Protein backbone atom coordinates (compact mmCIF):
# COMPACT_ATOMS: atom_id res chain seq x y z
CA UNK A 1 0.00 0.00 0.00
CA UNK A 2 1.12 3.51 -0.72
CA UNK A 3 2.18 5.99 1.94
CA UNK A 4 -0.75 8.21 2.89
CA UNK A 5 0.70 11.48 1.64
CA UNK A 6 -1.10 14.12 -0.38
CA UNK A 7 0.87 13.26 -3.52
CA UNK A 8 -0.78 9.79 -3.47
CA UNK A 9 -4.29 11.12 -2.84
CA UNK A 10 -7.11 11.44 -5.39
CA UNK A 11 -8.00 14.90 -4.07
CA UNK A 12 -4.49 16.29 -4.66
CA UNK A 13 -3.43 18.03 -7.88
CA UNK A 14 0.22 19.03 -8.17
CA UNK A 15 1.28 22.46 -9.35
CA UNK A 16 3.62 22.62 -12.34
CA UNK A 17 6.16 25.21 -13.45
CA UNK A 18 6.66 25.96 -17.14
CA UNK A 19 10.22 25.52 -18.32
CA UNK A 20 11.48 26.48 -21.80
CA UNK A 21 10.95 22.99 -23.24
CA UNK A 22 8.66 21.22 -20.75
CA UNK A 23 6.93 21.37 -17.38
CA UNK A 24 8.35 20.60 -13.94
CA UNK A 25 6.25 19.27 -11.05
CA UNK A 26 6.52 21.36 -7.88
CA UNK A 27 6.50 20.06 -4.30
CA UNK A 28 3.15 21.66 -3.53
CA UNK A 29 -0.29 21.51 -5.06
CA UNK A 30 -4.01 21.93 -4.40
CA UNK A 31 -6.32 19.78 -2.29
CA UNK A 32 -9.86 19.79 -3.71
CA UNK A 33 -11.28 18.31 -0.49
CA UNK A 34 -9.96 21.12 1.74
CA UNK A 35 -10.08 23.71 -1.06
CA UNK A 36 -6.61 25.03 -0.24
CA UNK A 37 -2.92 24.62 -1.23
CA UNK A 38 -1.08 21.65 0.31
CA UNK A 39 2.45 20.28 0.42
CA UNK A 40 2.81 16.92 -1.31
CA UNK A 41 4.21 15.36 1.88
CA UNK A 42 1.27 16.28 4.13
CA UNK A 43 -1.54 13.88 4.99
CA UNK A 44 -5.08 14.18 6.31
CA UNK A 45 -8.10 12.18 7.40
CA UNK A 46 -9.69 12.49 3.92
CA UNK A 47 -6.96 10.48 2.16
CA UNK A 48 -8.22 8.42 -0.80
CA UNK A 49 -5.63 6.40 -2.73
CA UNK A 50 -5.27 7.32 -6.39
CA UNK A 51 -4.20 3.82 -7.48
CA UNK A 52 -7.57 3.08 -9.12
CA UNK A 53 -7.42 6.40 -10.97
CA UNK A 54 -3.90 5.65 -12.21
CA UNK A 55 -4.91 2.16 -13.36
CA UNK A 56 -7.88 3.61 -15.27
CA UNK A 57 -5.68 6.28 -16.87
CA UNK A 58 -3.12 3.63 -17.83
CA UNK A 59 -5.85 1.48 -19.43
CA UNK A 60 -7.13 4.47 -21.43
CA UNK A 61 -3.59 5.34 -22.53
CA UNK A 62 -2.84 1.81 -23.75
CA UNK A 63 -6.19 1.65 -25.55
CA UNK A 64 -5.40 4.94 -27.33
CA UNK A 65 -1.94 3.68 -28.27
CA UNK A 66 -3.47 0.47 -29.66
CA UNK A 67 -5.90 2.48 -31.80
CA UNK A 68 -3.05 4.68 -33.06
CA UNK A 69 -0.99 1.60 -33.94
CA UNK A 70 -3.91 0.13 -35.91
CA UNK A 71 -4.32 3.41 -37.80
CA UNK A 72 -0.61 3.50 -38.64
CA UNK A 73 -0.79 -0.10 -39.87
CA UNK A 74 -3.78 0.75 -42.07
CA UNK A 75 -2.01 3.78 -43.54
CA UNK A 76 1.10 1.68 -44.22
CA UNK A 77 -1.03 -0.94 -45.99
CA UNK A 78 -2.71 1.72 -48.16
CA UNK A 79 0.67 3.21 -49.12
CA UNK A 80 2.04 -0.24 -49.90
CA UNK A 81 -0.94 -1.07 -52.16
CA UNK A 82 -0.66 2.30 -53.88
CA UNK A 83 3.04 1.73 -54.56
CA UNK A 84 2.30 -1.72 -56.00
CA UNK A 85 -0.38 -0.25 -58.30
CA UNK A 86 2.06 2.37 -59.65
CA UNK A 87 4.75 -0.14 -60.63
CA UNK A 88 4.70 -1.32 -64.30
Coordinates of N, CA, C and O in Angstrom, one line a residue:
X1 N 0.8 -1.2 0.0 CA 0.0 0.0 0.0 C 0.9 1.2 0.0 O 2.0 1.3 0.6
X2 N 0.4 2.3 -0.6 CA 1.1 3.5 -0.7 C 1.1 4.3 0.6 O 0.2 4.2 1.4
X3 N 2.1 5.1 0.8 CA 2.2 6.0 1.9 C 1.1 7.0 1.8 O 0.8 7.5 0.8
X4 N 0.4 7.3 2.9 CA -0.7 8.2 2.9 C -0.3 9.7 2.9 O -0.4 10.4 3.9
X5 N 0.3 10.1 1.8 CA 0.7 11.5 1.6 C -0.2 12.1 0.6 O -0.7 11.4 -0.3
X6 N -0.3 13.4 0.6 CA -1.1 14.1 -0.4 C -0.8 13.7 -1.8 O -1.7 13.6 -2.6
X7 N 0.5 13.6 -2.1 CA 0.9 13.3 -3.5 C 0.3 11.9 -4.0 O 0.2 11.7 -5.2
X8 N -0.2 11.1 -3.1 CA -0.8 9.8 -3.5 C -2.3 9.8 -3.3 O -2.9 8.8 -3.3
X9 N -2.9 11.0 -3.1 CA -4.3 11.1 -2.8 C -5.1 11.6 -4.1 O -4.6 12.4 -4.9
X10 N -6.3 11.1 -4.3 CA -7.1 11.4 -5.4 C -7.5 12.9 -5.4 O -7.6 13.5 -6.4
X11 N -7.6 13.5 -4.2 CA -8.0 14.9 -4.1 C -6.9 15.9 -4.4 O -7.1 17.1 -4.5
X12 N -5.6 15.4 -4.5 CA -4.5 16.3 -4.7 C -4.1 16.5 -6.1 O -4.1 15.5 -6.9
X13 N -3.9 17.7 -6.5 CA -3.4 18.0 -7.9 C -2.2 18.9 -7.7 O -2.2 19.9 -7.1
X14 N -1.1 18.4 -8.3 CA 0.2 19.0 -8.2 C 0.3 20.3 -9.0 O -0.3 20.3 -10.1
X15 N 1.0 21.3 -8.6 CA 1.3 22.5 -9.4 C 2.5 22.2 -10.2 O 3.3 21.4 -9.9
X16 N 2.5 22.8 -11.4 CA 3.6 22.6 -12.3 C 4.2 24.0 -12.7 O 3.5 25.0 -12.8
X17 N 5.5 24.0 -13.0 CA 6.2 25.2 -13.5 C 6.6 25.0 -14.9 O 7.1 24.0 -15.3
X18 N 6.3 26.0 -15.7 CA 6.7 26.0 -17.1 C 8.1 26.3 -17.3 O 8.6 27.3 -16.9
X19 N 8.8 25.3 -18.0 CA 10.2 25.5 -18.3 C 10.3 25.8 -19.8 O 9.3 25.6 -20.5
X20 N 11.4 26.2 -20.4 CA 11.5 26.5 -21.8 C 11.0 25.3 -22.7 O 10.4 25.6 -23.7
X21 N 11.3 24.1 -22.4 CA 11.0 23.0 -23.2 C 9.9 22.0 -22.6 O 9.5 21.1 -23.3
X22 N 9.6 22.2 -21.4 CA 8.7 21.2 -20.7 C 8.1 21.8 -19.5 O 8.2 23.0 -19.3
X23 N 7.5 21.0 -18.7 CA 6.9 21.4 -17.4 C 7.6 20.6 -16.3 O 8.0 19.5 -16.4
X24 N 7.7 21.2 -15.1 CA 8.4 20.6 -13.9 C 7.3 20.6 -12.8 O 6.7 21.6 -12.5
X25 N 7.2 19.4 -12.2 CA 6.3 19.3 -11.0 C 6.9 19.9 -9.8 O 8.0 19.6 -9.4
X26 N 6.1 20.7 -9.1 CA 6.5 21.4 -7.9 C 6.2 20.5 -6.7 O 5.4 19.5 -6.8
X27 N 6.7 20.9 -5.5 CA 6.5 20.1 -4.3 C 5.2 20.4 -3.6 O 5.0 20.0 -2.5
X28 N 4.4 21.3 -4.1 CA 3.1 21.7 -3.5 C 2.1 21.6 -4.6 O 2.3 21.5 -5.8
X29 N 0.8 21.6 -4.1 CA -0.3 21.5 -5.1 C -1.6 22.0 -4.4 O -1.5 22.7 -3.4
X30 N -2.7 21.5 -4.9 CA -4.0 21.9 -4.4 C -4.8 20.7 -4.0 O -4.9 19.7 -4.7
X31 N -5.4 20.8 -2.8 CA -6.3 19.8 -2.3 C -7.8 20.2 -2.6 O -8.2 21.2 -2.0
X32 N -8.5 19.4 -3.4 CA -9.9 19.8 -3.7 C -10.8 19.5 -2.5 O -11.9 20.1 -2.5
X33 N -10.4 18.6 -1.6 CA -11.3 18.3 -0.5 C -11.3 19.4 0.5 O -12.3 19.8 1.1
X34 N -10.1 20.0 0.8 CA -10.0 21.1 1.7 C -10.0 22.5 1.1 O -10.1 23.5 1.7
X35 N -10.0 22.5 -0.3 CA -10.1 23.7 -1.1 C -9.0 24.7 -0.7 O -9.2 25.9 -0.5
X36 N -7.7 24.2 -0.6 CA -6.6 25.0 -0.2 C -5.3 24.4 -0.7 O -5.3 23.2 -0.9
X37 N -4.2 25.2 -0.8 CA -2.9 24.6 -1.2 C -2.4 23.7 -0.2 O -2.6 23.9 1.0
X38 N -1.7 22.6 -0.6 CA -1.1 21.7 0.3 C 0.3 21.3 -0.2 O 0.6 21.4 -1.3
X39 N 1.2 20.9 0.8 CA 2.5 20.3 0.4 C 2.2 18.8 0.0 O 1.3 18.2 0.6
X40 N 3.0 18.3 -0.9 CA 2.8 16.9 -1.3 C 3.1 15.9 -0.2 O 2.7 14.8 -0.3
X41 N 3.8 16.3 0.8 CA 4.2 15.4 1.9 C 3.2 15.4 3.1 O 3.4 14.6 4.0
X42 N 2.3 16.2 3.0 CA 1.3 16.3 4.1 C 0.3 15.1 4.0 O 0.2 14.5 2.9
X43 N -0.5 14.9 5.0 CA -1.5 13.9 5.0 C -2.7 14.4 5.8 O -2.6 15.3 6.6
X44 N -3.9 13.8 5.6 CA -5.1 14.2 6.3 C -6.0 13.0 6.5 O -5.8 11.9 5.9
X45 N -7.1 13.2 7.1 CA -8.1 12.2 7.4 C -9.0 11.9 6.2 O -9.7 10.9 6.1
X46 N -8.9 12.7 5.1 CA -9.7 12.5 3.9 C -8.9 11.8 2.8 O -9.3 11.8 1.7
X47 N -7.8 11.1 3.2 CA -7.0 10.5 2.2 C -7.7 9.4 1.4 O -8.4 8.6 2.0
X48 N -7.6 9.4 0.1 CA -8.2 8.4 -0.8 C -7.1 8.1 -1.8 O -6.7 8.9 -2.6
X49 N -6.7 6.8 -1.8 CA -5.6 6.4 -2.7 C -6.0 6.6 -4.2 O -7.1 6.4 -4.6
X50 N -5.0 7.1 -5.0 CA -5.3 7.3 -6.4 C -4.8 6.2 -7.3 O -4.7 6.3 -8.5
X51 N -4.6 5.0 -6.7 CA -4.2 3.8 -7.5 C -5.2 3.4 -8.5 O -4.9 3.1 -9.7
X52 N -6.5 3.4 -8.2 CA -7.6 3.1 -9.1 C -7.6 4.1 -10.3 O -7.8 3.7 -11.4
X53 N -7.4 5.4 -10.0 CA -7.4 6.4 -11.0 C -6.2 6.2 -11.9 O -6.4 6.3 -13.1
X54 N -5.1 5.9 -11.4 CA -3.9 5.7 -12.2 C -4.1 4.4 -13.1 O -3.7 4.4 -14.3
X55 N -4.7 3.4 -12.6 CA -4.9 2.2 -13.4 C -5.9 2.4 -14.5 O -5.7 2.0 -15.6
X56 N -6.9 3.2 -14.2 CA -7.9 3.6 -15.3 C -7.2 4.5 -16.3 O -7.4 4.2 -17.5
X57 N -6.4 5.4 -15.9 CA -5.7 6.3 -16.9 C -4.7 5.5 -17.7 O -4.6 5.7 -18.9
X58 N -4.0 4.5 -17.1 CA -3.1 3.6 -17.8 C -3.9 2.8 -18.9 O -3.4 2.6 -20.0
X59 N -5.0 2.3 -18.5 CA -5.8 1.5 -19.4 C -6.3 2.3 -20.6 O -6.2 1.9 -21.8
X60 N -6.7 3.6 -20.4 CA -7.1 4.5 -21.4 C -5.9 4.8 -22.3 O -6.1 4.8 -23.6
X61 N -4.8 5.0 -21.7 CA -3.6 5.3 -22.5 C -3.2 4.2 -23.5 O -3.0 4.4 -24.6
X62 N -3.2 3.0 -22.9 CA -2.8 1.8 -23.7 C -3.9 1.6 -24.8 O -3.5 1.2 -26.0
X63 N -5.1 1.8 -24.5 CA -6.2 1.7 -25.6 C -6.0 2.7 -26.7 O -6.1 2.3 -27.9
X64 N -5.7 3.9 -26.3 CA -5.4 4.9 -27.3 C -4.2 4.6 -28.2 O -4.2 4.8 -29.4
X65 N -3.1 4.1 -27.5 CA -1.9 3.7 -28.3 C -2.2 2.5 -29.2 O -1.7 2.5 -30.4
X66 N -3.1 1.6 -28.8 CA -3.5 0.5 -29.7 C -4.2 1.0 -30.9 O -4.0 0.5 -32.0
X67 N -5.1 1.9 -30.7 CA -5.9 2.5 -31.8 C -5.0 3.2 -32.8 O -5.1 3.1 -34.0
X68 N -4.0 4.0 -32.2 CA -3.1 4.7 -33.1 C -2.2 3.7 -33.9 O -1.9 3.9 -35.1
X69 N -1.8 2.6 -33.2 CA -1.0 1.6 -33.9 C -1.8 1.0 -35.1 O -1.3 0.8 -36.2
X70 N -3.1 0.7 -34.9 CA -3.9 0.1 -35.9 C -4.0 1.1 -37.1 O -4.0 0.7 -38.2
X71 N -4.2 2.4 -36.8 CA -4.3 3.4 -37.8 C -3.0 3.5 -38.6 O -3.1 3.6 -39.8
X72 N -1.9 3.5 -37.9 CA -0.6 3.5 -38.6 C -0.5 2.3 -39.5 O 0.0 2.4 -40.7
X73 N -0.9 1.1 -39.1 CA -0.8 -0.1 -39.9 C -1.7 0.0 -41.1 O -1.3 -0.4 -42.2
X74 N -2.9 0.6 -40.9 CA -3.8 0.8 -42.1 C -3.2 1.7 -43.1 O -3.3 1.5 -44.3
X75 N -2.6 2.8 -42.6 CA -2.0 3.8 -43.5 C -0.8 3.1 -44.3 O -0.7 3.3 -45.5
X76 N 0.0 2.4 -43.6 CA 1.1 1.7 -44.2 C 0.6 0.7 -45.3 O 1.2 0.6 -46.4
X77 N -0.5 0.0 -45.0 CA -1.0 -0.9 -46.0 C -1.5 -0.2 -47.2 O -1.3 -0.6 -48.4
X78 N -2.2 0.9 -47.0 CA -2.7 1.7 -48.2 C -1.6 2.2 -49.0 O -1.6 2.1 -50.3
X79 N -0.5 2.7 -48.4 CA 0.7 3.2 -49.1 C 1.4 2.1 -49.9 O 1.8 2.3 -51.0
X80 N 1.4 0.9 -49.3 CA 2.0 -0.2 -49.9 C 1.2 -0.7 -51.1 O 1.8 -0.9 -52.2
X81 N -0.1 -0.7 -51.0 CA -0.9 -1.1 -52.2 C -0.8 0.0 -53.3 O -0.8 -0.4 -54.5
X82 N -0.8 1.2 -52.9 CA -0.7 2.3 -53.9 C 0.7 2.2 -54.6 O 0.7 2.4 -55.8
X83 N 1.7 1.9 -53.9 CA 3.0 1.7 -54.6 C 3.0 0.6 -55.5 O 3.6 0.6 -56.6
X84 N 2.4 -0.5 -55.1 CA 2.3 -1.7 -56.0 C 1.5 -1.4 -57.3 O 1.8 -1.9 -58.3
X85 N 0.5 -0.6 -57.1 CA -0.4 -0.3 -58.3 C 0.4 0.6 -59.3 O 0.1 0.6 -60.5
X86 N 1.3 1.4 -58.8 CA 2.1 2.4 -59.7 C 3.2 1.7 -60.4 O 3.8 2.3 -61.2
X87 N 3.6 0.5 -60.0 CA 4.7 -0.1 -60.6 C 4.3 -0.8 -61.9 O 3.2 -1.4 -62.0
X88 N 5.1 -0.7 -63.0 CA 4.7 -1.3 -64.3 C 4.8 -2.8 -64.3 O 5.3 -3.5 -63.6

